[in-house]
Short mmCIF file of C-alpha atoms in Angstrom, two decimals:
data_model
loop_
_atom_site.label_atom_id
_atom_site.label_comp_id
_atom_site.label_asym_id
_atom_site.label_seq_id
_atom_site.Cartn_x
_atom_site.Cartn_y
_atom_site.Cartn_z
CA UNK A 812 173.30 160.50 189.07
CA UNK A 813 176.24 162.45 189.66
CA UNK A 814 176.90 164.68 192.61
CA UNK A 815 177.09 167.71 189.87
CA UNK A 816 173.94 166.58 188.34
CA UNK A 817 171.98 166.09 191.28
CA UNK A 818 173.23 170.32 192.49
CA UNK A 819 172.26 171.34 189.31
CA UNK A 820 168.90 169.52 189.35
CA UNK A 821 168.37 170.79 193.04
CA UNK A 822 169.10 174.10 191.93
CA UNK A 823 166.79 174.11 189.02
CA UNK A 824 163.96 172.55 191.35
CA UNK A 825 164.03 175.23 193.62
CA UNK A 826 164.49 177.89 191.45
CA UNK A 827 161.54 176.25 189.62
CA UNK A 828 159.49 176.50 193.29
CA UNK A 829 160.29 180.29 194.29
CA UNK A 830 158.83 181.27 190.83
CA UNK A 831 156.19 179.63 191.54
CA UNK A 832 155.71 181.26 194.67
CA UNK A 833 156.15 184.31 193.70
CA UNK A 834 154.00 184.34 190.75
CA UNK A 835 151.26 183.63 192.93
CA UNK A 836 151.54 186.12 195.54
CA UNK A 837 152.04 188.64 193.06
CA UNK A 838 148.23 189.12 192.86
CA UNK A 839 147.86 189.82 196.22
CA UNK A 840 150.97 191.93 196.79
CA UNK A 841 149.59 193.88 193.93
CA UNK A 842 146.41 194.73 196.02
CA UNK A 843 148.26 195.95 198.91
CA UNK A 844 150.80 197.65 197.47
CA UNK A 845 147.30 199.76 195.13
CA UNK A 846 144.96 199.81 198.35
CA UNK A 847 146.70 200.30 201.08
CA UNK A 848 149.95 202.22 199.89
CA UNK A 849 148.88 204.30 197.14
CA UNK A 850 145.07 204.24 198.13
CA UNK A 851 143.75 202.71 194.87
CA UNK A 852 140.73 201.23 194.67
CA UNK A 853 140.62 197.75 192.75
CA UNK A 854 137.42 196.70 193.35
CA UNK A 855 134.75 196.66 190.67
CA UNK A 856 131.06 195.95 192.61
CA UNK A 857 129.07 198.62 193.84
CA UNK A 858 129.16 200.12 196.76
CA UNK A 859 127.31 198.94 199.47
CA UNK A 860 124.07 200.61 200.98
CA UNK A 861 125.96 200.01 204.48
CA UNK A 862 129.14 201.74 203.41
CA UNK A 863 126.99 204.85 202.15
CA UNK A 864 123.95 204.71 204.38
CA UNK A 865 125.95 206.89 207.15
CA UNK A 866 127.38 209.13 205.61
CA UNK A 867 126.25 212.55 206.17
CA UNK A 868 126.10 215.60 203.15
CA UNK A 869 128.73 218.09 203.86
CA UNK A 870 127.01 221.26 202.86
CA UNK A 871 130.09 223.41 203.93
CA UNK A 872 132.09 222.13 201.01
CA UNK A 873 131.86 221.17 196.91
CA UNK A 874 133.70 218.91 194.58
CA UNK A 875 133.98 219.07 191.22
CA UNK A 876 133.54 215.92 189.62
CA UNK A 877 134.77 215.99 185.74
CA UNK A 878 133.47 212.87 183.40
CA UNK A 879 135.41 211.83 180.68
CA UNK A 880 134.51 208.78 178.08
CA UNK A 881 136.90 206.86 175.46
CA UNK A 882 136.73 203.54 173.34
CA UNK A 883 139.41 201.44 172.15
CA UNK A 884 140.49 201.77 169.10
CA UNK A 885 139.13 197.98 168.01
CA UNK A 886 135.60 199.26 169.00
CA UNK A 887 133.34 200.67 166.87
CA UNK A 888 131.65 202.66 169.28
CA UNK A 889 130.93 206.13 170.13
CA UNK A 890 130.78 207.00 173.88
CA UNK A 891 130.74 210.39 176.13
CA UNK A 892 129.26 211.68 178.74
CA UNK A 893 126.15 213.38 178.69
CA UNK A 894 127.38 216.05 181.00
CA UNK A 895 131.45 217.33 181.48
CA UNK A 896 131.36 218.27 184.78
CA UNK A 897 129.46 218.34 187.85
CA UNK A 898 129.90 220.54 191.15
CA UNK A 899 128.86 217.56 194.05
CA UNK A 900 128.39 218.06 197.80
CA UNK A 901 130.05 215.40 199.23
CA UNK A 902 127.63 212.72 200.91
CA UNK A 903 124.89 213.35 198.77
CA UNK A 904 123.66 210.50 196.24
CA UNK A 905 124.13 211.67 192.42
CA UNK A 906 123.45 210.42 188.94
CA UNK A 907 124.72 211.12 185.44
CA UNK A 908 124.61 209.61 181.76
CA UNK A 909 127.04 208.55 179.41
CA UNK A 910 125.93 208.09 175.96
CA UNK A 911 127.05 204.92 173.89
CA UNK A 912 126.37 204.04 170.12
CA UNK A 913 127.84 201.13 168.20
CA UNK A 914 128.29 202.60 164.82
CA UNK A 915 129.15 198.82 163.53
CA UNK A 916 126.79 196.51 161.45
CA UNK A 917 126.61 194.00 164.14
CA UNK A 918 125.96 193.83 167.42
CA UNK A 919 128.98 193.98 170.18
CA UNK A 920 129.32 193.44 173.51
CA UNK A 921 131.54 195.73 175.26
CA UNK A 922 133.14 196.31 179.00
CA UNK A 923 133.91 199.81 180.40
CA UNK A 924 136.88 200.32 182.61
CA UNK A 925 136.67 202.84 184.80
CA UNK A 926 139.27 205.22 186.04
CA UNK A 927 139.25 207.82 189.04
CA UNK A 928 142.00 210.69 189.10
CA UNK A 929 143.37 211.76 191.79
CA UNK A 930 144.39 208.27 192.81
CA UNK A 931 143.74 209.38 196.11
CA UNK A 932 140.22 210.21 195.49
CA UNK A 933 139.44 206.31 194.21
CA UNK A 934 138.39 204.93 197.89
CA UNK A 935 136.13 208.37 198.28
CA UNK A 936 134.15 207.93 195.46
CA UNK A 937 131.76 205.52 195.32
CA UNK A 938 129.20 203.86 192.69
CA UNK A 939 126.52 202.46 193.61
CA UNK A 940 125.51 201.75 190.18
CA UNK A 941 127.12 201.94 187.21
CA UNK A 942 127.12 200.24 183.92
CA UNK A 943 130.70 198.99 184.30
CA UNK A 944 129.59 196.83 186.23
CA UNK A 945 128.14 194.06 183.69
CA UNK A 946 129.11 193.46 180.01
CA UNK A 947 127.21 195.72 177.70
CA UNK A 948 125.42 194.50 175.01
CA UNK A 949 124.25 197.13 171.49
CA UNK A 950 122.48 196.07 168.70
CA UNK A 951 123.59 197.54 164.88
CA UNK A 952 123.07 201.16 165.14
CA UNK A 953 121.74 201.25 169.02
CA UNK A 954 122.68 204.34 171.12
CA UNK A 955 121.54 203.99 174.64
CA UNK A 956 122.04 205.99 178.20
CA UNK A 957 124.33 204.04 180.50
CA UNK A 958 123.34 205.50 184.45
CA UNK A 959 126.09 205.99 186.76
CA UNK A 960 124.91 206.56 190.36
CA UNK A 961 128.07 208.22 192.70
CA UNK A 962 128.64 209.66 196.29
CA UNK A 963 131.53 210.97 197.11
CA UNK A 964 132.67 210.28 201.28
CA UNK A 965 132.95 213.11 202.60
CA UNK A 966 135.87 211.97 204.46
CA UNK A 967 137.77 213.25 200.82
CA UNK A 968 140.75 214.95 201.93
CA UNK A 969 140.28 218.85 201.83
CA UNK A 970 143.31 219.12 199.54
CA UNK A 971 141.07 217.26 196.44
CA UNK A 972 139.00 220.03 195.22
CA UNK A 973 138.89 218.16 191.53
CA UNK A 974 138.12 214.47 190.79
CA UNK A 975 137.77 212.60 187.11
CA UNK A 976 135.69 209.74 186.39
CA UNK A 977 136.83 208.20 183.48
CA UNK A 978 135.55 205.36 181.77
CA UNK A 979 137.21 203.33 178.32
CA UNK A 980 134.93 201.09 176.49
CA UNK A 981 137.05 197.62 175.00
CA UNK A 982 134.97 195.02 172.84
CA UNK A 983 134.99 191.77 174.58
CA UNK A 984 135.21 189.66 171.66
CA UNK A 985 134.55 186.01 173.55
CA UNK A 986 131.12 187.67 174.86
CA UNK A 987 130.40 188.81 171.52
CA UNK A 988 131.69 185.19 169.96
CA UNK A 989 129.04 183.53 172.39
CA UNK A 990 125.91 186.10 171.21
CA UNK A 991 126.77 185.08 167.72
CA UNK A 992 126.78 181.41 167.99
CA UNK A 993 123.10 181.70 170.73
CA UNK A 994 121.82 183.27 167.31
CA UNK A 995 122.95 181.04 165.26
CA UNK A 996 121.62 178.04 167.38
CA UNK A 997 118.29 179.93 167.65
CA UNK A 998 118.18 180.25 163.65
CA UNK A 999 119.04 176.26 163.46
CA UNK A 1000 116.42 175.33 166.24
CA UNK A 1001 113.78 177.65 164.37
CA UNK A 1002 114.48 176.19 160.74
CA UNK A 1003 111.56 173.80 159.47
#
């Protein structure tokens, strides 16, 4: 190999490594830079009955909590909340509905991402249950109430007076790919 070959080949090899290294702490840098820069929460579980089981109401003071409820565009869904807005003491346990309906023919299986604005606010509030949480599954024509159970810390900084929950709905097609085939596997296994 020549000397020129061999540079260019080195240089191309290691060029070939940092990407790779820096594709893969991307992820992570990601979550740092969201959680502990800009105080966005990533994570998707419930809270858990340690993190809320101290925290005290604060009686002196009320948030408004407004709900808000889209789908995308390649779901055939309808989805809002039952209720628009919500005056919360911060440190006490609440609840609240959204409503979902697949308008479609078939059934779908959908995921809800949710959203919390201020972006401040997302470490303060906290579900403990919440139907974003697991895929959601509607029959043809089904309309159901999807539960949402939320405190809010009261350690919320006194300059958020307003905070919106917001949910959008996407069809996860694989999920809905795999409920189709189970039925049709069922049908085959039940035919004579």
């Amino acid at each position: 190999m020549k000397p020129t070959a061999l540079k260019t080949f080195r240089t191309i090899a290691l060029v070939s490594l940092g990407s790779f290294v820096f594709a893969f702490s991307l992820v992570p840098l990601y979550r740092i830079a969201c959680e502990k820069v800009f105080g966005i929460k990533l994570e998707q579980g419930p809270a858990g009955e340690a993190r809320v089981a101290g925290m005290q109401a604060d009686v002196n003071r009320t948030v408004t909590v407004e709900f808000d409820g889209t789908v995308n565009s390649k779901l055939p869904w309808a989805f809002k909340p039952q209720t628009l807005s919500l005056q919360v003491t911060p440190g006490k346990m609440y609840e609240v509905n959204y409503i979902a309906r697949n308008t479609a023919d078939h059934a779908i299986v959908g995921n809800a991402a949710p959203s919390v604005a201020p972006s401040t606010a997302s470490t303060f509030f906290n579900k403990t249950e919440c139907f974003c949480f697991t895929e959601q599954m509607l029959a043809a024509g089904e309309e159901r109430l999807m539960p949402v159970r939320f405190i809010v810390d009261p350690a919320l900084p006194a300059h958020v007076g307003t905070i919106t929950l917001s949910y959008t709905f996407f069809s996860n097609d694989s999920a809905t790919a795999r409920l189709v085939d189970g039925a049709q596997a069922h049908v085959a296994r039940s035919a004579p």
